mmCIF file of C-alpha atoms in Angstrom:
data_model
loop_
_atom_site.group_PDB
_atom_site.id
_atom_site.type_symbol
_atom_site.label_atom_id
_atom_site.label_comp_id
_atom_site.label_asym_id
_atom_site.label_seq_id
_atom_site.Cartn_x
_atom_site.Cartn_y
_atom_site.Cartn_z
ATOM 1 C CA UNK J 642 132.620 196.984 117.512
ATOM 2 C CA UNK J 643 132.778 193.387 118.822
ATOM 3 C CA UNK J 644 134.620 190.805 116.717
ATOM 4 C CA UNK J 645 132.836 187.448 117.009
ATOM 5 C CA UNK J 646 134.893 185.550 114.449
ATOM 6 C CA UNK J 647 137.382 183.811 116.790
ATOM 7 C CA UNK J 648 134.665 183.076 119.362
ATOM 8 C CA UNK J 649 132.402 181.445 116.753
ATOM 9 C CA UNK J 650 135.281 179.365 115.428
ATOM 10 C CA UNK J 651 136.077 178.230 118.977
ATOM 11 C CA UNK J 652 132.443 177.281 119.626
ATOM 12 C CA UNK J 653 132.289 175.282 116.419
ATOM 13 C CA UNK J 654 135.487 173.495 117.360
ATOM 14 C CA UNK J 655 134.122 172.635 120.801
ATOM 15 C CA UNK J 656 130.826 171.425 119.341
ATOM 16 C CA UNK J 657 132.675 169.370 116.768
ATOM 17 C CA UNK J 658 134.794 167.852 119.523
ATOM 18 C CA UNK J 659 131.696 166.748 121.471
ATOM 19 C CA UNK J 660 129.749 165.642 118.385
ATOM 20 C CA UNK J 661 132.527 163.431 117.034
ATOM 21 C CA UNK J 662 132.004 160.596 119.564
ATOM 22 C CA UNK J 663 128.256 160.699 119.010
ATOM 23 C CA UNK J 664 128.653 160.450 115.247
ATOM 24 C CA UNK J 665 131.211 157.695 115.667
ATOM 25 C CA UNK J 666 128.830 155.765 117.932
ATOM 26 C CA UNK J 667 125.997 156.114 115.431
ATOM 27 C CA UNK J 668 128.250 154.923 112.636
ATOM 28 C CA UNK J 669 129.386 151.903 114.638
ATOM 29 C CA UNK J 670 125.797 151.030 115.542
ATOM 30 C CA UNK J 671 124.681 151.292 111.944
ATOM 31 C CA UNK J 672 127.638 149.218 110.790
ATOM 32 C CA UNK J 673 126.882 146.528 113.386
ATOM 33 C CA UNK J 674 123.256 146.300 112.270
ATOM 34 C CA UNK J 675 124.253 146.252 108.617
ATOM 35 C CA UNK J 676 126.596 143.338 109.284
ATOM 36 C CA UNK J 677 123.815 141.328 110.970
ATOM 37 C CA UNK J 678 122.537 138.703 108.604
ATOM 38 C CA UNK J 679 119.058 137.472 107.726
ATOM 39 C CA UNK J 680 118.700 134.251 105.723
ATOM 40 C CA UNK J 681 115.799 132.263 104.308
ATOM 41 C CA UNK J 682 115.298 129.515 101.688
ATOM 42 C CA UNK J 683 115.201 130.909 98.165
ATOM 43 C CA UNK J 684 112.398 128.553 97.077
ATOM 44 C CA UNK J 685 109.766 126.637 99.030
ATOM 45 C CA UNK J 686 107.253 124.237 97.482
ATOM 46 C CA UNK J 687 103.782 123.184 98.544
ATOM 47 C CA UNK J 688 100.618 121.616 97.184
ATOM 48 C CA UNK J 689 97.220 123.130 96.521
ATOM 49 C CA UNK J 690 95.061 122.878 99.615
ATOM 50 C CA UNK J 691 98.055 122.070 101.822
ATOM 51 C CA UNK J 692 100.277 124.170 104.081
ATOM 52 C CA UNK J 693 103.857 125.410 104.062
ATOM 53 C CA UNK J 694 106.236 126.681 106.752
ATOM 54 C CA UNK J 695 109.137 129.084 106.133
ATOM 55 C CA UNK J 696 111.926 129.692 108.645
ATOM 56 C CA UNK J 697 113.778 133.010 108.532
ATOM 57 C CA UNK J 698 116.999 132.946 110.556
ATOM 58 C CA UNK J 699 118.565 136.134 111.862
ATOM 59 C CA UNK J 700 121.527 137.327 113.897
ATOM 60 C CA UNK J 701 120.998 137.912 117.617
ATOM 61 C CA UNK J 702 121.739 141.594 117.021
ATOM 62 C CA UNK J 703 118.311 141.800 115.373
ATOM 63 C CA UNK J 704 116.318 139.943 118.008
ATOM 64 C CA UNK J 705 114.485 142.999 119.354
ATOM 65 C CA UNK J 706 113.431 144.396 115.990
ATOM 66 C CA UNK J 707 110.013 143.971 114.402
ATOM 67 C CA UNK J 708 109.706 141.090 111.922
ATOM 68 C CA UNK J 709 107.179 140.697 109.155
ATOM 69 C CA UNK J 710 106.270 138.629 106.119
ATOM 70 C CA UNK J 711 105.183 140.408 102.964
ATOM 71 C CA UNK J 712 104.282 139.525 99.383
ATOM 72 C CA UNK J 713 105.314 141.296 96.206
ATOM 73 C CA UNK J 714 107.570 140.951 93.208
ATOM 74 C CA UNK J 715 109.686 143.884 94.413
ATOM 75 C CA UNK J 716 110.531 144.224 98.101
ATOM 76 C CA UNK J 717 110.029 148.000 98.192
ATOM 77 C CA UNK J 718 106.398 147.555 97.114
ATOM 78 C CA UNK J 719 105.487 144.343 98.935
ATOM 79 C CA UNK J 720 102.265 144.017 100.945
ATOM 80 C CA UNK J 721 102.563 142.946 104.582
ATOM 81 C CA UNK J 722 100.779 139.662 105.335
ATOM 82 C CA UNK J 723 101.644 139.135 109.024
ATOM 83 C CA UNK J 724 103.812 141.081 111.455
ATOM 84 C CA UNK J 725 105.234 140.927 115.000
ATOM 85 C CA UNK J 726 104.433 141.686 117.739
ATOM 86 C CA UNK J 727 100.960 142.669 116.515
ATOM 87 C CA UNK J 728 99.073 141.319 113.503
ATOM 88 C CA UNK J 729 100.652 137.908 113.988
ATOM 89 C CA UNK J 730 97.637 136.195 112.430
ATOM 90 C CA UNK J 731 95.762 136.759 109.209
ATOM 91 C CA UNK J 732 93.121 134.752 107.393
ATOM 92 C CA UNK J 733 95.402 131.796 106.556
ATOM 93 C CA UNK J 734 98.855 132.901 107.738
ATOM 94 C CA UNK J 735 100.673 133.269 111.050
ATOM 95 C CA UNK J 736 104.107 134.381 112.276
ATOM 96 C CA UNK J 737 106.032 133.356 115.405
ATOM 97 C CA UNK J 738 109.338 134.787 116.639
ATOM 98 C CA UNK J 739 111.730 132.643 118.665
ATOM 99 C CA UNK J 740 114.239 135.197 119.914
ATOM 100 C CA UNK J 741 116.313 132.643 121.787
ATOM 101 C CA UNK J 742 116.873 130.572 118.643
ATOM 102 C CA UNK J 743 117.135 133.622 116.392
ATOM 103 C CA UNK J 744 114.460 132.522 113.934
ATOM 104 C CA UNK J 745 110.965 133.659 113.047
ATOM 105 C CA UNK J 746 108.629 131.205 111.353
ATOM 106 C CA UNK J 747 105.787 131.859 108.940
ATOM 107 C CA UNK J 748 103.038 129.297 108.299
ATOM 108 C CA UNK J 749 100.548 129.474 105.428
ATOM 109 C CA UNK J 750 97.584 127.096 105.196
ATOM 110 C CA UNK J 751 94.874 126.166 102.648
ATOM 111 C CA UNK J 752 97.184 127.154 99.803
ATOM 112 C CA UNK J 753 95.612 128.219 96.519
ATOM 113 C CA UNK J 754 96.770 129.459 93.134
ATOM 114 C CA UNK J 755 96.711 133.080 94.309
ATOM 115 C CA UNK J 756 99.286 132.289 97.021
ATOM 116 C CA UNK J 757 102.047 131.548 94.537
ATOM 117 C CA UNK J 758 104.668 134.215 94.012
ATOM 118 C CA UNK J 759 107.458 136.158 95.701
ATOM 119 C CA UNK J 760 107.540 136.739 99.449
ATOM 120 C CA UNK J 761 109.988 138.479 101.768
ATOM 121 C CA UNK J 762 111.268 137.832 105.269
ATOM 122 C CA UNK J 763 111.817 141.327 106.663
ATOM 123 C CA UNK J 764 113.303 142.773 109.843
ATOM 124 C CA UNK J 765 112.266 146.393 110.277
ATOM 125 C CA UNK J 766 114.855 148.805 111.646
ATOM 126 C CA UNK J 767 115.867 152.452 111.417
ATOM 127 C CA UNK J 768 117.381 153.084 108.007
ATOM 128 C CA UNK J 769 117.391 150.199 105.554
ATOM 129 C CA UNK J 770 115.537 147.010 106.562
ATOM 130 C CA UNK J 771 117.062 143.558 106.435
ATOM 131 C CA UNK J 772 115.182 141.366 103.976
ATOM 132 C CA UNK J 773 115.493 137.998 102.230
ATOM 133 C CA UNK J 774 113.378 136.823 99.293
ATOM 134 C CA UNK J 775 111.443 133.540 99.219
ATOM 135 C CA UNK J 776 109.620 132.211 96.155
ATOM 136 C CA UNK J 777 106.590 130.002 96.804
ATOM 137 C CA UNK J 778 105.733 127.356 94.207
ATOM 138 C CA UNK J 779 102.657 125.130 94.304
ATOM 139 C CA UNK J 780 101.744 121.912 92.532
ATOM 140 C CA UNK J 781 98.928 119.397 92.491
ATOM 141 C CA UNK J 782 99.058 116.714 95.193
ATOM 142 C CA UNK J 783 100.490 113.402 94.053
ATOM 143 C CA UNK J 784 98.072 110.487 94.389
ATOM 144 C CA UNK J 785 100.101 107.441 95.281
ATOM 145 C CA UNK J 786 98.889 103.897 94.698
ATOM 146 C CA UNK J 787 99.868 101.130 97.052
ATOM 147 C CA UNK J 788 100.850 97.814 95.499
ATOM 148 C CA UNK J 789 100.474 94.863 97.831
ATOM 149 C CA UNK J 790 103.331 92.440 97.306
ATOM 150 C CA UNK J 791 102.816 88.935 98.673
ATOM 151 C CA UNK J 792 105.403 88.036 101.268
ATOM 152 C CA UNK J 793 108.273 85.866 100.129
ATOM 153 C CA UNK J 794 108.325 82.311 101.366
ATOM 154 C CA UNK J 795 111.133 81.219 103.605
ATOM 155 C CA UNK J 796 113.375 78.256 102.868
ATOM 156 C CA UNK J 797 111.558 76.133 105.466
ATOM 157 C CA UNK J 798 108.161 76.926 103.918
ATOM 158 C CA UNK J 799 109.423 76.073 100.430
ATOM 159 C CA UNK J 800 110.765 72.713 101.680
ATOM 160 C CA UNK J 801 107.493 71.967 103.476
ATOM 161 C CA UNK J 802 105.408 72.680 100.360
ATOM 162 C CA UNK J 803 107.709 70.521 98.229
ATOM 163 C CA UNK J 804 107.302 67.607 100.661
ATOM 164 C CA UNK J 805 103.537 68.079 100.745
ATOM 165 C CA UNK J 806 103.365 68.010 96.944
ATOM 166 C CA UNK J 807 105.253 64.732 96.852
ATOM 167 C CA UNK J 808 102.941 63.214 99.505
ATOM 168 C CA UNK J 809 99.860 64.279 97.533
ATOM 169 C CA UNK J 810 101.367 62.896 94.328
ATOM 170 C CA UNK J 811 102.072 59.534 95.967
ATOM 171 C CA UNK J 812 98.551 59.377 97.434
ATOM 172 C CA UNK J 813 96.989 60.137 94.060
ATOM 173 C CA UNK J 814 99.201 57.544 92.382
ATOM 174 C CA UNK J 815 98.235 55.000 95.044
ATOM 175 C CA UNK J 816 94.535 55.716 94.469
ATOM 176 C CA UNK J 817 94.922 55.204 90.725
ATOM 177 C CA UNK J 818 96.833 51.940 91.170
ATOM 178 C CA UNK J 819 94.308 50.664 93.733
ATOM 179 C CA UNK J 820 91.423 51.487 91.401
ATOM 180 C CA UNK J 821 93.069 49.577 88.548
ATOM 181 C CA UNK J 822 93.743 46.548 90.782
ATOM 182 C CA UNK J 823 90.153 46.454 92.030
ATOM 183 C CA UNK J 824 88.834 46.723 88.467
ATOM 184 C CA UNK J 825 91.192 43.961 87.259
ATOM 185 C CA UNK J 826 90.157 41.654 90.082
ATOM 186 C CA UNK J 827 86.489 42.149 89.315
ATOM 187 C CA UNK J 828 87.033 41.296 85.677
ATOM 188 C CA UNK J 829 89.155 38.257 86.551
ATOM 189 C CA UNK J 830 86.620 37.012 89.089
ATOM 190 C CA UNK J 831 83.811 37.054 86.542
ATOM 191 C CA UNK J 832 85.842 34.923 84.133
ATOM 192 C CA UNK J 833 86.855 32.159 86.661
ATOM 193 C CA UNK J 834 83.582 31.921 88.629
ATOM 194 C CA UNK J 835 81.537 28.772 87.487
ATOM 195 C CA UNK J 836 78.179 29.195 85.776
ATOM 196 C CA UNK J 837 75.313 28.267 88.188
ATOM 197 C CA UNK J 838 73.223 26.590 85.436
ATOM 198 C CA UNK J 839 76.171 24.490 84.404
ATOM 199 C CA UNK J 840 76.654 23.459 88.024
ATOM 200 C CA UNK J 841 73.008 22.340 88.314
ATOM 201 C CA UNK J 842 73.255 20.260 85.131
ATOM 202 C CA UNK J 843 76.374 18.558 86.394
ATOM 203 C CA UNK J 844 74.673 17.824 89.698
ATOM 204 C CA UNK J 845 71.700 16.203 87.940
ATOM 205 C CA UNK J 846 73.985 14.025 85.844
ATOM 206 C CA UNK J 847 75.794 12.796 88.922
ATOM 207 C CA UNK J 848 72.521 12.038 90.692
ATOM 208 C CA UNK J 849 71.185 10.022 87.710
ATOM 209 C CA UNK J 850 74.261 7.914 87.558
#
């Protein structure tokens, strides 16, 4: 009868010895990926009919992983809107990945009421994905009115206008005074000018004498 107990224990020991580095490497890789961070703004705002752009920044350790943008109140049940490297464009959304800068950008256009809600920046990897939530809020566009304010006058302009007003005042006063003088002279001339009939009578008297 062959006893296989010691041989089996030796084989398991050898296998465990060779598997230990592999398991350690997997653990270190997983830990490195877990420590890589993904960040995004918690809230972004836009207006109905407008567009909005969201930047999702990630660690360089995640540069070669697939990125996507999904919508849903809960991340585990969100619906993918756009995704890299394929499906980068949808009806009104697009995604672009700048691996050198470590950021992928999502743009949404022609925003409507149905676009409001919770979205997620996601980096897909083996195991648990990296994700960051972004809430999109929309409002009506603000109609601004422009008030035209007349330009302020400089000190030189103010002085010039003051001088002009005084000149006009003096000219008007001169016109009034001249008018009164002319009227007074006309009235005085009528009073001192001799009567023609009286002059003729006087002439006849002198001729008779």
